[in-house]
Coordinates of C-alpha atoms and ligand atoms in Angstrom, one line a residue:
Chain R
M101 CA -21.6 3.9 -19.4
E102 CA -22.5 2.7 -22.8
K103 CA -20.3 -0.2 -23.9
A104 CA -18.8 1.0 -27.3
E105 CA -18.5 4.7 -26.6
K106 CA -15.4 6.4 -25.2
V107 CA -15.8 8.0 -21.9
M108 CA -13.6 10.3 -20.0
V109 CA -12.6 8.6 -16.7
K110 CA -10.0 8.8 -14.0
G111 CA -7.3 6.0 -13.9
T112 CA -8.3 4.5 -10.7
E113 CA -11.9 4.4 -11.8
A114 CA -11.1 3.0 -15.1
I115 CA -9.4 -0.1 -13.4
G116 CA -12.4 -0.5 -11.0
E117 CA -14.9 -0.4 -13.7
A118 CA -12.9 -2.8 -15.9
A119 CA -12.7 -5.3 -12.9
I120 CA -16.5 -5.2 -12.5
R121 CA -17.0 -5.7 -16.3
A122 CA -14.6 -8.6 -16.1
G123 CA -16.9 -10.3 -13.5
C124 CA -15.2 -9.2 -10.2
R125 CA -17.8 -8.9 -7.5
L126 CA -15.6 -9.0 -4.5
Y127 CA -13.2 -6.3 -3.4
F128 CA -11.3 -6.1 -0.1
G129 CA -9.2 -3.0 0.5
Y130 CA -7.5 -0.5 2.7
P131 CA -7.1 3.2 1.9
I132 CA -3.7 4.6 0.8
T133 CA -2.8 7.5 -1.5
P134 CA -2.5 7.6 -4.5
Q135 CA -5.1 4.8 -5.0
S136 CA -7.9 5.5 -2.4
E137 CA -10.2 6.6 -5.2
L138 CA -10.1 3.0 -6.5
T139 CA -11.1 1.7 -3.1
E140 CA -13.8 4.4 -2.9
Y141 CA -15.1 3.5 -6.5
M142 CA -15.5 -0.1 -5.6
A143 CA -17.3 0.9 -2.4
R144 CA -19.9 2.9 -4.5
R145 CA -20.0 0.6 -7.4
L146 CA -20.0 -3.0 -6.1
P147 CA -23.3 -2.8 -4.3
E148 CA -25.0 -1.6 -7.5
V149 CA -24.0 -4.9 -9.2
N150 CA -24.8 -7.1 -6.1
G151 CA -21.1 -7.3 -5.3
T152 CA -19.3 -7.2 -2.0
F153 CA -17.1 -4.4 -0.7
L154 CA -15.3 -4.6 2.5
Q155 CA -12.8 -2.2 4.1
A156 CA -10.4 -4.4 6.1
E157 CA -8.5 -3.5 9.3
S158 CA -5.1 -3.7 7.5
E159 CA -3.4 -4.7 4.2
V160 CA -2.3 -7.9 6.0
A161 CA -6.0 -8.8 6.6
V162 CA -6.8 -7.7 3.0
S163 CA -4.5 -10.1 1.4
N164 CA -5.7 -12.9 3.7
M165 CA -9.3 -12.1 2.9
I166 CA -8.4 -12.2 -0.8
Y167 CA -6.9 -15.7 -0.1
G168 CA -10.2 -16.8 1.5
A169 CA -12.5 -15.3 -1.2
A170 CA -10.2 -16.6 -4.0
S171 CA -10.4 -20.1 -2.5
T172 CA -14.0 -20.2 -3.3
G173 CA -13.2 -19.7 -6.9
K174 CA -14.9 -16.3 -7.4
R175 CA -13.3 -13.3 -9.0
V176 CA -11.8 -11.1 -6.4
M177 CA -9.4 -8.1 -6.3
T178 CA -7.7 -5.5 -4.2
S179 CA -5.7 -2.4 -4.9
T180 CA -3.1 -0.7 -2.8
S181 CA 0.1 1.5 -3.0
S182 CA 3.6 0.5 -2.1
P183 CA 3.6 0.4 1.8
G184 CA 0.3 -1.5 1.6
F185 CA 1.6 -4.0 -0.9
S186 CA 4.6 -4.7 1.4
L187 CA 2.1 -5.6 4.1
M188 CA 0.2 -7.9 1.6
Q189 CA 3.2 -9.9 0.8
E190 CA 2.3 -12.5 3.5
G191 CA -1.0 -13.3 1.7
V192 CA 0.6 -13.0 -1.7
S193 CA 3.0 -15.8 -0.9
Y194 CA 0.3 -18.0 0.5
I195 CA -2.0 -17.2 -2.5
A196 CA 0.8 -18.1 -4.9
G197 CA 1.5 -21.3 -2.9
A198 CA -2.1 -22.4 -2.9
E199 CA -2.4 -21.5 -6.6
L200 CA -5.4 -19.3 -6.2
P201 CA -6.6 -16.8 -9.0
C202 CA -7.0 -13.2 -8.0
V203 CA -5.9 -9.7 -9.0
F204 CA -3.8 -7.2 -7.2
V205 CA -3.2 -3.6 -8.2
N206 CA -0.1 -1.8 -6.9
V207 CA -0.3 2.0 -7.7
V208 CA 3.4 2.6 -6.9
R209 CA 4.5 5.6 -5.0
G210 CA 8.0 6.9 -3.9
G211 CA 9.8 4.8 -1.3
P212 CA 11.3 3.2 0.5
G213 CA 9.5 3.5 3.8
L214 CA 6.8 6.0 4.0
G215 CA 8.4 7.8 1.1
D216 CA 5.9 10.1 -0.5
I217 CA 2.8 10.0 -2.5
Q218 CA 4.2 10.7 -6.0
P219 CA 4.5 8.2 -8.8
A220 CA 7.5 5.9 -8.8
Q221 CA 8.6 2.5 -10.3
S222 CA 10.7 1.3 -7.3
D223 CA 8.6 -1.7 -6.5
Y224 CA 9.7 -3.6 -9.7
F225 CA 12.0 -5.9 -7.8
Q226 CA 9.3 -6.7 -5.2
A227 CA 6.8 -7.4 -7.9
T228 CA 8.8 -9.4 -10.4
K229 CA 11.3 -11.1 -8.2
G230 CA 9.2 -12.0 -5.2
G231 CA 8.5 -9.9 -2.2
G232 CA 7.0 -12.6 -0.1
H233 CA 8.9 -15.8 1.0
G234 CA 9.4 -18.8 -1.2
D235 CA 9.9 -19.5 -4.8
Y236 CA 7.0 -18.1 -6.7
K237 CA 5.9 -15.8 -9.5
L238 CA 3.1 -13.4 -10.1
I239 CA 2.2 -12.3 -13.7
V240 CA 2.9 -8.6 -13.6
Y241 CA 1.5 -6.1 -16.1
G242 CA 2.7 -2.5 -16.5
P243 CA 0.0 -0.4 -18.5
E244 CA 1.0 2.8 -20.1
S245 CA -2.5 4.3 -20.7
L246 CA -6.0 4.0 -19.3
Q247 CA -7.2 2.2 -22.2
E248 CA -4.4 -0.3 -21.8
A249 CA -5.1 -0.6 -18.1
V250 CA -8.7 -1.4 -18.8
E251 CA -7.7 -4.2 -21.2
L252 CA -4.9 -5.5 -18.9
T253 CA -7.3 -5.6 -15.9
I254 CA -9.7 -7.8 -18.0
R255 CA -6.9 -9.9 -19.1
A256 CA -5.5 -10.1 -15.6
F257 CA -8.7 -11.9 -14.4
D258 CA -8.7 -14.2 -17.4
V259 CA -5.1 -15.4 -17.0
A260 CA -5.5 -15.6 -13.3
D261 CA -8.3 -18.0 -13.8
K262 CA -6.6 -19.9 -16.6
Y263 CA -3.3 -20.6 -14.7
R264 CA -4.7 -20.3 -11.1
I265 CA -2.0 -17.6 -10.4
P266 CA -2.2 -14.2 -8.7
V267 CA -1.9 -11.4 -11.3
L268 CA -0.5 -7.8 -10.4
L269 CA -1.2 -4.7 -12.2
L270 CA 1.8 -2.5 -11.6
T271 CA 1.1 1.1 -12.2
D272 CA 1.8 4.4 -10.6
G273 CA 0.1 7.5 -9.3
L274 CA 0.5 9.3 -12.7
L275 CA -1.7 6.8 -14.3
G276 CA -3.9 6.5 -11.4
Q277 CA -4.7 10.1 -11.2
M278 CA -5.0 11.2 -14.9
M279 CA -8.1 11.4 -16.9
E280 CA -8.4 9.9 -20.5
P281 CA -11.1 8.8 -22.8
V282 CA -11.6 5.1 -22.5
K283 CA -13.6 2.5 -24.4
F284 CA -15.0 -0.2 -21.9
P285 CA -15.9 -3.7 -23.1
S286 CA -19.4 -5.0 -22.3
F287 CA -20.1 -6.8 -19.0
K288 CA -19.0 -10.4 -18.8
N289 CA -21.8 -12.8 -18.2
L290 CA -21.1 -14.3 -14.7
N291 CA -22.5 -17.7 -15.9
T292 CA -19.7 -17.8 -18.5
L293 CA -16.9 -17.5 -16.1
P294 CA -14.4 -20.4 -15.8
D295 CA -15.7 -23.4 -13.7
H296 CA -13.5 -24.0 -10.7
S297 CA -15.8 -26.6 -9.2
D298 CA -13.0 -29.2 -9.3
W299 CA -10.9 -27.5 -6.7
A300 CA -12.8 -24.5 -5.0
L301 CA -14.1 -24.5 -1.4
T302 CA -17.8 -24.5 -1.9
G303 CA -19.0 -27.2 0.6
T304 CA -19.1 -30.8 -0.4
K305 CA -23.0 -30.8 -0.5
M306 CA -22.3 -34.4 0.6
Q307 CA -21.7 -35.2 -3.1
R308 CA -18.0 -35.3 -3.3
E309 CA -14.8 -35.7 -1.4
P310 CA -13.7 -32.6 0.5
H311 CA -11.6 -30.1 -1.3
R312 CA -8.4 -28.8 0.5
V313 CA -6.7 -25.7 -0.5
T314 CA -3.3 -25.2 1.1
S315 CA 0.2 -23.9 0.3
F316 CA 1.9 -26.5 2.5
D317 CA 3.1 -30.1 2.9
L318 CA 5.4 -30.9 5.7
D319 CA 7.0 -33.7 3.6
P320 CA 9.9 -32.1 1.8
V321 CA 9.7 -34.6 -1.2
K322 CA 6.0 -33.8 -1.6
L323 CA 6.4 -30.1 -1.2
E324 CA 9.2 -30.2 -3.9
K325 CA 6.8 -32.0 -6.2
M326 CA 4.2 -29.2 -5.6
N327 CA 6.8 -26.6 -6.3
I328 CA 8.0 -28.5 -9.5
Q329 CA 4.4 -28.6 -10.8
R330 CA 4.0 -25.0 -10.2
H331 CA 7.3 -24.2 -11.9
E332 CA 6.1 -26.2 -14.9
K333 CA 3.2 -24.0 -15.1
Y334 CA 5.4 -21.0 -14.9
K335 CA 7.3 -22.3 -17.9
T336 CA 4.1 -22.5 -19.9
I337 CA 3.3 -18.9 -18.9
V338 CA 6.7 -17.7 -20.0
K339 CA 6.1 -19.4 -23.4
K340 CA 2.7 -18.0 -23.9
E341 CA 2.0 -14.9 -22.0
K342 CA 4.7 -12.5 -22.8
L343 CA 3.4 -9.0 -23.9
F344 CA 5.4 -6.1 -25.2
E345 CA 5.2 -3.1 -27.6
E346 CA 7.8 -2.1 -30.2
Y347 CA 7.8 1.5 -31.4
K348 CA 9.9 2.6 -34.3
L349 CA 12.4 -0.1 -33.8
N350 CA 12.9 -1.3 -37.4
D351 CA 16.0 0.7 -38.1
A352 CA 16.7 1.7 -34.5
E353 CA 20.4 2.1 -33.6
V354 CA 19.4 3.1 -29.9
V355 CA 16.8 1.0 -28.1
L356 CA 15.1 2.8 -25.3
V357 CA 13.6 0.4 -22.8
A358 CA 10.9 1.6 -20.4
Y359 CA 7.7 0.4 -19.0
G360 CA 4.3 1.8 -17.7
T361 CA 4.0 5.6 -17.8
M362 CA 7.7 5.9 -18.4
G363 CA 7.3 3.8 -21.6
R364 CA 4.8 6.3 -22.8
I365 CA 7.0 9.3 -22.0
V366 CA 9.9 7.9 -23.9
K367 CA 7.9 7.5 -27.0
S368 CA 7.7 11.3 -27.4
V369 CA 11.4 11.4 -26.7
V370 CA 12.0 9.1 -29.5
D371 CA 9.8 11.1 -31.9
T372 CA 11.9 14.3 -31.1
A373 CA 15.2 12.4 -31.3
R374 CA 14.3 11.2 -34.8
E375 CA 13.5 14.8 -35.9
K376 CA 17.2 15.4 -34.8
G377 CA 18.4 12.5 -36.9
V378 CA 18.9 10.0 -34.2
K379 CA 17.6 6.6 -35.1
A380 CA 15.9 5.6 -31.8
G381 CA 13.0 3.4 -31.0
V382 CA 11.3 2.1 -27.9
F383 CA 10.9 -1.4 -26.6
R384 CA 8.2 -1.4 -23.9
P385 CA 7.7 -4.6 -21.9
I386 CA 4.0 -4.9 -21.0
S387 CA 4.3 -8.1 -19.1
L388 CA 7.1 -7.5 -16.6
W389 CA 6.9 -11.1 -15.6
P390 CA 7.1 -13.0 -17.9
F391 CA 9.8 -10.5 -19.1
P392 CA 10.4 -10.6 -22.9
Y393 CA 14.0 -11.4 -22.7
E394 CA 14.4 -13.0 -26.2
E395 CA 12.3 -10.5 -27.9
L396 CA 14.4 -7.7 -26.6
G397 CA 17.6 -9.6 -27.0
R398 CA 17.1 -9.9 -30.7
Y399 CA 17.7 -6.2 -31.1
T400 CA 21.4 -6.7 -30.1
E401 CA 21.9 -7.7 -33.7
N402 CA 21.3 -4.3 -35.2
A403 CA 21.2 -1.7 -32.4
K404 CA 24.4 -0.1 -31.0
L405 CA 23.1 0.9 -27.7
F406 CA 20.4 0.1 -25.2
F407 CA 19.1 2.9 -22.9
T408 CA 16.9 2.0 -20.0
I409 CA 14.8 4.7 -18.4
E410 CA 12.9 4.2 -15.0
M411 CA 11.4 5.9 -12.1
S412 CA 13.9 4.2 -9.9
F413 CA 17.6 3.6 -9.4
G414 CA 17.4 0.9 -12.0
Q415 CA 15.6 -2.3 -11.2
M416 CA 14.2 -3.4 -14.6
L417 CA 17.6 -2.5 -15.8
E418 CA 18.9 -5.8 -14.5
D419 CA 16.4 -7.6 -16.8
V420 CA 17.4 -5.5 -19.6
R421 CA 21.1 -6.5 -19.0
L422 CA 20.1 -10.1 -18.9
A423 CA 18.3 -9.7 -22.3
V424 CA 21.3 -7.9 -23.8
N425 CA 23.6 -10.4 -22.3
G426 CA 26.7 -8.3 -22.6
K427 CA 26.5 -8.0 -26.3
K428 CA 26.0 -4.3 -26.4
P429 CA 26.3 -1.4 -23.9
V430 CA 23.3 -0.7 -21.7
E431 CA 23.0 2.9 -20.3
F432 CA 20.6 4.1 -17.7
Y433 CA 18.7 7.1 -16.6
G434 CA 16.4 7.3 -13.6
R435 CA 14.9 9.6 -11.2
T436 CA 13.5 8.5 -7.8
G437 CA 11.5 9.6 -4.8
G438 CA 8.5 10.4 -6.8
V439 CA 10.3 12.6 -9.4
V440 CA 9.0 11.9 -12.9
P441 CA 11.7 12.4 -15.6
T442 CA 10.6 14.9 -18.2
P443 CA 10.9 14.1 -21.9
G444 CA 13.4 17.0 -22.1
E445 CA 15.8 15.5 -19.6
V446 CA 15.5 12.0 -21.1
L447 CA 16.2 13.6 -24.6
A448 CA 19.2 15.5 -23.3
K449 CA 20.6 12.3 -21.7
L450 CA 19.9 10.4 -25.0
M451 CA 21.8 13.1 -27.1
E452 CA 24.7 12.9 -24.7
L453 CA 24.9 9.2 -25.3
V454 CA 24.8 9.1 -29.1
Chain U
M190 CA -29.7 -43.5 22.0
A191 CA -28.1 -46.9 22.0
Y192 CA -24.5 -47.1 23.2
A193 CA -23.1 -48.2 19.9
E194 CA -24.9 -45.3 18.1
R195 CA -23.8 -42.8 20.7
F196 CA -20.1 -43.7 20.4
K197 CA -19.6 -44.2 16.8
A198 CA -17.3 -41.7 15.2
P199 CA -19.1 -38.6 13.9
T200 CA -19.6 -38.6 10.1
S201 CA -17.9 -35.1 9.9
L202 CA -14.6 -36.5 11.1
S203 CA -12.4 -38.0 8.4
E204 CA -10.5 -41.4 8.6
K205 CA -7.3 -39.6 9.2
E206 CA -5.6 -40.3 12.5
F207 CA -5.1 -37.3 14.8
T208 CA -1.5 -36.1 15.2
Y209 CA -2.0 -34.9 18.7
C210 CA -0.1 -36.1 21.8
P211 CA -1.8 -38.3 24.4
G212 CA -3.9 -36.2 26.8
C213 CA -4.0 -33.1 24.5
S214 CA -7.4 -31.4 24.4
H215 CA -7.3 -30.8 20.6
G216 CA -8.7 -34.3 20.0
I217 CA -11.6 -34.0 22.4
V218 CA -12.6 -30.6 21.0
H219 CA -12.3 -31.9 17.4
R220 CA -14.8 -34.6 18.2
L221 CA -17.2 -32.2 19.8
I222 CA -17.2 -29.9 16.7
A223 CA -17.7 -32.8 14.5
E224 CA -20.7 -34.1 16.5
V225 CA -22.2 -30.5 16.4
I226 CA -21.7 -30.3 12.7
D227 CA -23.5 -33.7 12.3
E228 CA -26.4 -32.8 14.5
L229 CA -26.9 -29.4 12.9
E230 CA -26.7 -31.3 9.5
I231 CA -24.4 -28.8 8.0
Q232 CA -21.5 -31.0 6.9
G233 CA -22.1 -30.4 3.3
K234 CA -21.9 -26.7 3.4
T235 CA -19.2 -26.3 6.1
I236 CA -15.8 -24.8 5.3
M237 CA -13.1 -24.9 7.8
V238 CA -10.0 -22.7 8.3
A239 CA -7.2 -24.4 10.2
P240 CA -4.5 -22.3 11.9
V241 CA -0.7 -22.6 12.2
G242 CA 0.1 -24.5 15.3
C243 CA -0.4 -28.1 16.4
S244 CA -3.8 -28.1 14.7
V245 CA -2.4 -27.1 11.4
F246 CA -3.7 -30.4 10.0
A247 CA -7.2 -29.9 11.3
Y248 CA -8.6 -29.4 7.9
E249 CA -7.7 -32.9 7.1
F250 CA -9.4 -34.3 10.3
F251 CA -12.8 -33.0 9.3
D252 CA -14.6 -34.4 6.3
V253 CA -15.4 -30.9 5.0
D254 CA -13.8 -28.4 2.6
G255 CA -10.9 -26.7 4.2
T256 CA -7.9 -24.5 4.1
V257 CA -5.0 -23.5 6.3
A258 CA -4.5 -19.8 7.0
A259 CA -1.2 -18.0 7.7
H260 CA -0.4 -17.8 11.4
G261 CA -3.1 -15.8 13.1
R262 CA -5.0 -14.8 9.9
A263 CA -7.7 -17.4 10.1
P264 CA -10.5 -14.8 10.8
A265 CA -9.5 -12.8 7.8
V266 CA -9.4 -15.8 5.5
A267 CA -12.7 -16.9 7.0
T268 CA -14.1 -13.4 6.3
G269 CA -13.1 -13.8 2.6
I270 CA -14.7 -17.1 2.3
K271 CA -17.9 -16.2 4.1
R272 CA -18.3 -12.9 2.2
A273 CA -17.7 -14.8 -1.1
S274 CA -20.2 -17.4 -0.2
P275 CA -22.7 -16.5 2.5
D276 CA -24.6 -19.7 2.2
N277 CA -21.7 -21.7 3.6
V278 CA -20.9 -22.2 7.2
V279 CA -17.4 -21.1 8.0
F280 CA -15.4 -21.9 11.2
T281 CA -11.9 -21.2 12.3
Y282 CA -9.9 -23.3 14.8
Q283 CA -7.1 -21.4 16.5
G284 CA -4.6 -21.7 19.2
D285 CA -3.6 -19.0 21.6
G286 CA -0.3 -18.1 19.9
D287 CA -2.2 -17.9 16.6
L288 CA -5.3 -16.0 17.9
A289 CA -4.0 -13.9 20.8
A290 CA -0.5 -12.9 19.6
I291 CA 0.1 -12.6 15.9
G292 CA -3.6 -12.6 15.0
T293 CA -4.9 -10.2 17.6
A294 CA -6.0 -7.6 15.0
E295 CA -7.7 -10.1 12.9
I296 CA -9.9 -11.7 15.7
I297 CA -10.8 -8.4 17.2
H298 CA -12.0 -6.9 13.9
A299 CA -13.8 -10.0 12.6
A300 CA -15.6 -10.2 16.0
N301 CA -16.3 -6.5 15.9
R302 CA -17.8 -6.7 12.4
G303 CA -20.0 -9.4 13.6
E304 CA -18.6 -11.5 10.9
L305 CA -20.9 -14.6 10.5
I306 CA -18.2 -17.1 11.3
T307 CA -17.5 -19.4 14.3
T308 CA -14.2 -19.5 16.1
I309 CA -12.9 -22.2 18.3
F310 CA -10.1 -20.9 20.4
I311 CA -7.8 -23.3 22.2
N312 CA -6.1 -21.7 25.2
N313 CA -3.3 -24.0 26.5
A314 CA -1.2 -21.1 27.8
I315 CA 1.7 -22.1 25.6
Y316 CA 3.0 -22.5 22.1
G317 CA 2.6 -26.2 21.4
M318 CA 4.0 -26.7 17.9
T319 CA 7.1 -24.8 18.2
G320 CA 8.2 -26.4 21.3
G321 CA 6.7 -24.7 24.4
Q322 CA 7.5 -21.0 24.1
M323 CA 5.6 -18.3 26.0
A324 CA 2.0 -17.5 24.7
P325 CA 0.2 -14.3 25.5
T326 CA -2.0 -16.5 27.7
T327 CA 1.0 -18.0 29.7
L328 CA 0.4 -17.5 33.4
L329 CA 2.6 -15.3 35.5
G330 CA 5.4 -17.3 37.1
M331 CA 4.9 -20.1 34.5
K332 CA 8.1 -21.5 33.1
T333 CA 8.4 -21.9 29.3
T334 CA 11.3 -22.1 27.0
T335 CA 11.3 -18.4 26.5
T336 CA 10.4 -17.6 30.1
P337 CA 12.9 -20.0 31.7
Y338 CA 12.7 -18.1 35.0
G339 CA 9.0 -17.9 34.8
R340 CA 6.8 -15.1 33.2
K341 CA 7.2 -11.8 34.9
E342 CA 4.6 -9.0 34.6
N343 CA 7.3 -6.3 34.5
I344 CA 9.0 -8.0 31.6
E345 CA 6.4 -9.9 29.6
G346 CA 3.2 -8.3 30.8
Y347 CA 0.1 -10.1 31.9
P348 CA -1.8 -13.0 30.6
I349 CA -4.2 -11.7 28.1
H350 CA -7.9 -12.5 28.6
V351 CA -9.3 -12.9 25.1
S352 CA -12.9 -13.5 26.1
E353 CA -13.0 -10.5 28.4
V354 CA -11.6 -8.3 25.6
L355 CA -14.0 -9.6 22.9
K356 CA -17.2 -9.5 25.1
E357 CA -17.1 -5.6 24.9
L358 CA -17.5 -5.8 21.0
S359 CA -21.0 -5.3 19.6
G360 CA -20.6 -7.8 16.8
V361 CA -20.2 -10.7 19.2
A362 CA -23.3 -12.9 19.4
F363 CA -22.1 -15.8 21.4
L364 CA -19.0 -16.1 23.6
A365 CA -18.1 -18.6 26.3
R366 CA -15.1 -19.9 28.1
T367 CA -15.1 -23.5 29.0
K368 CA -12.9 -26.6 29.6
V369 CA -13.0 -30.3 28.7
T370 CA -11.6 -31.8 31.8
T371 CA -14.7 -33.6 33.2
P372 CA -17.7 -35.2 31.4
Q373 CA -19.9 -32.4 32.6
D374 CA -17.6 -29.8 31.0
V375 CA -17.5 -31.8 27.8
I376 CA -21.3 -31.7 27.6
K377 CA -21.4 -28.1 28.4
T378 CA -18.7 -27.3 25.8
K379 CA -20.7 -29.1 23.1
K380 CA -23.7 -27.0 24.1
Y381 CA -21.7 -23.8 23.7
L382 CA -20.3 -24.9 20.4
K383 CA -23.8 -25.5 19.1
R384 CA -24.9 -22.0 20.2
A385 CA -21.8 -20.4 18.6
F386 CA -22.8 -22.1 15.3
Y387 CA -26.4 -21.1 15.8
A388 CA -25.2 -17.4 16.0
Q389 CA -23.9 -17.8 12.5
L390 CA -26.6 -20.0 11.1
N391 CA -29.3 -17.4 12.2
N392 CA -27.2 -14.4 11.1
I393 CA -27.0 -13.0 14.6
G394 CA -23.3 -12.4 14.6
F395 CA -19.9 -13.8 15.5
G396 CA -19.5 -16.7 17.8
L397 CA -16.4 -17.8 19.8
V398 CA -15.9 -20.7 22.3
E399 CA -12.7 -20.4 24.3
V400 CA -11.5 -23.9 25.5
L401 CA -9.1 -24.0 28.3
S402 CA -6.8 -26.9 27.1
T403 CA -3.9 -29.0 28.1
C404 CA -0.5 -29.5 26.6
P405 CA 1.1 -32.3 28.6
T406 CA 4.1 -32.4 26.2
N407 CA 5.2 -28.8 26.8
W408 CA 3.9 -28.4 30.3
G409 CA 6.1 -31.5 31.1
L410 CA 3.3 -33.2 33.0
T411 CA 1.3 -36.4 32.5
P412 CA -2.1 -36.2 31.0
I413 CA -3.8 -36.6 34.4
E414 CA -1.4 -34.1 36.0
S415 CA -2.2 -31.7 33.2
M416 CA -6.0 -31.8 33.9
K417 CA -5.3 -31.1 37.6
W418 CA -2.9 -28.3 36.7
L419 CA -5.5 -26.7 34.4
E420 CA -8.1 -26.9 37.1
D421 CA -5.9 -25.6 39.9
N422 CA -4.2 -22.8 37.9
M423 CA -5.8 -21.8 34.6
V424 CA -9.4 -21.7 35.8
K425 CA -8.4 -19.0 38.5
E426 CA -6.9 -16.8 35.8
F427 CA -9.4 -17.5 33.2
P428 CA -13.0 -17.6 34.6
L429 CA -15.4 -20.0 33.0
G430 CA -18.8 -19.1 31.8
V431 CA -21.0 -17.5 29.1
Y432 CA -19.8 -14.1 28.4
V433 CA -22.2 -13.1 25.6
D434 CA -25.3 -14.9 24.4
K435 CA -27.6 -13.1 21.9
V436 CA -28.8 -16.3 20.3
G437 CA -32.1 -16.3 22.2
D438 CA -34.0 -19.3 23.8
V439 CA -35.3 -20.9 20.7
Y440 CA -32.6 -23.5 20.9
Ligands
TPP177 C1 4.5 -15.9 10.7 C2 4.9 -17.1 11.5 N1 5.5 -16.9 12.7 C3 5.8 -17.9 13.4 C4 5.5 -19.2 13.0 C5 5.9 -20.4 13.8 N2 4.9 -21.0 14.6 C6 4.2 -22.1 14.3 S1 3.1 -22.7 15.4 C7 3.5 -21.5 16.5 C8 2.9 -21.4 17.8 C9 1.4 -21.9 17.8 O1 1.0 -21.9 19.1 P1 -0.6 -21.9 19.4 O2 -1.3 -21.0 18.5 O3 -0.7 -21.7 20.8 O4 -1.0 -23.5 19.0 P2 -0.6 -24.8 19.7 O5 0.6 -25.4 18.9 O6 -0.3 -24.5 21.1 O7 -1.7 -25.7 19.5 C10 4.5 -20.6 15.9 C11 5.0 -19.4 16.7 C12 4.8 -19.4 11.8 N3 4.5 -20.5 11.3 N4 4.5 -18.2 11.1
SF4_178 S1 2.4 -30.2 21.8 FE1 0.8 -29.8 23.3 S2 -0.8 -28.7 22.0 FE2 0.5 -29.8 20.7 S3 -0.4 -31.7 20.3 FE3 1.1 -32.0 21.9 S4 -0.1 -31.7 23.8 FE4 -1.3 -30.9 22.1

């Protein structure tokens, strides 16, 4: 793959290749549809770059292996799909608690339970409001295209390192399985990756005090202090790391809000609606945490109506309502169980509303 | 070796005071591990993974880099560390609740992969930290807070024999069950620990030392009675000895 040229790739492979170019040399995983191709890609590709691939015995083990590898300060990732991500929550909570940088990919499928293997967005609550125990946050990105998935994967490693926080790429089977032309950036020089020698577990070499990476302190006052420090960091992330796209919003009277593949689908809905004289636009949050509340909230001044579309019963909907803060009506349309709303049905619902 | 030299604290132990009850085996085993690390001159490259249980603070008792794993997951965490930095020496320290209940899958698979890590497994037949509940290793008839009428095989099943289960796995390079109730046992245990680390240092495979241990506090016995109880009851159920040794006779 030449660095500046566009190449046709599959979604799962695009994310895997992007991770490797970002300097990730460690992958621990467990197969689950619809993301097994990403696991397989890493199994093939990592040995070619002197990296390490390991298929674990379970997702519980995966997330704890990630904890271990991340505690050495190296770039490490895993990918899974919904039931697998539920099992990983134990590790996610510990990783967040110990403030370790790493990247998770959840290619969401229909749930709850075993559900099915079709695309869904019903893990939004788990991703953005916690999922494991305790008061913690992950940075969560929802890409709409393969190009964006590649860019966000690389960004994910960078912000994970910068803030010592786990980052989650929240996508779905639709993006995972599609093929699109993608331009990859060049390989990062591993020697230029951030230096974690001030905290990582690398062995003291008898030259420094031992490093201790943990998520716990039995003294409540000390634990609270740790938690407060972490939340101060979260505040900085909220200030600096919000990402979103605004599409045809300048004169919009209806603001469609959707993320990931749904965000992409509703852009074409807006195009058709405008041909029919409806002034609509799309607000697409890219970082789902931190969620762009203020940025979306500003549209309450000129828009008459907000319309959220999701592949769920309405989870991001709650964040949209918080952003709108009761100032304007918020309508919702969603399909679940792995059914992807068509542009036609979203348009029909939109025309009913206006 | 001069007396003073022999009995000075190992360099690999930190200054931190142990949090263990009087008569608990954790302390003895910690010291032995530290002596082995010193003698193998690996302190500067050792990373320890502490468990959840009474030894949750173990990473503070050793003067090496360390972390605490989630309950039972130490072998997975150690796998992540070792795979990320193969030049380090990685060991886990786990109780029977940790290793043989919640973490059964992790220990079996790490052992079976021949993961180049070393595990010290403390079998005291009970959950210490949470106040004396049944462990998978609790003996039949033994009273614990969750088997107040004694463990019954038709309800709770039989005590699990970790070393006997693990010895069947091809990835295991060194495996022994021991105790630390007499000076001879202590010397033997140290030898086993060393061989378990050799298995890692020489890329032979996974090493585990199971130590039959006392929990005077939750057994409701004095330290001396505990040692006796261990000898009289635990040794019958959990036979001592070397189960696997692929380290060879170079050492
Ligand atoms: C997921 C989870 N479940 C339960 C616990 C509670 N817990 C803490 S220590 C412990 C038992 C530890 O017993 P063992 O491993 O035998 O170690 P010991 O305390 O006897 O040294 C339990 C059940 C926990 N911390 N995490
Ligand atoms: S409770 Fe038992 S295992 Fe825990 S420190 Fe005390 S004696 Fe040791």
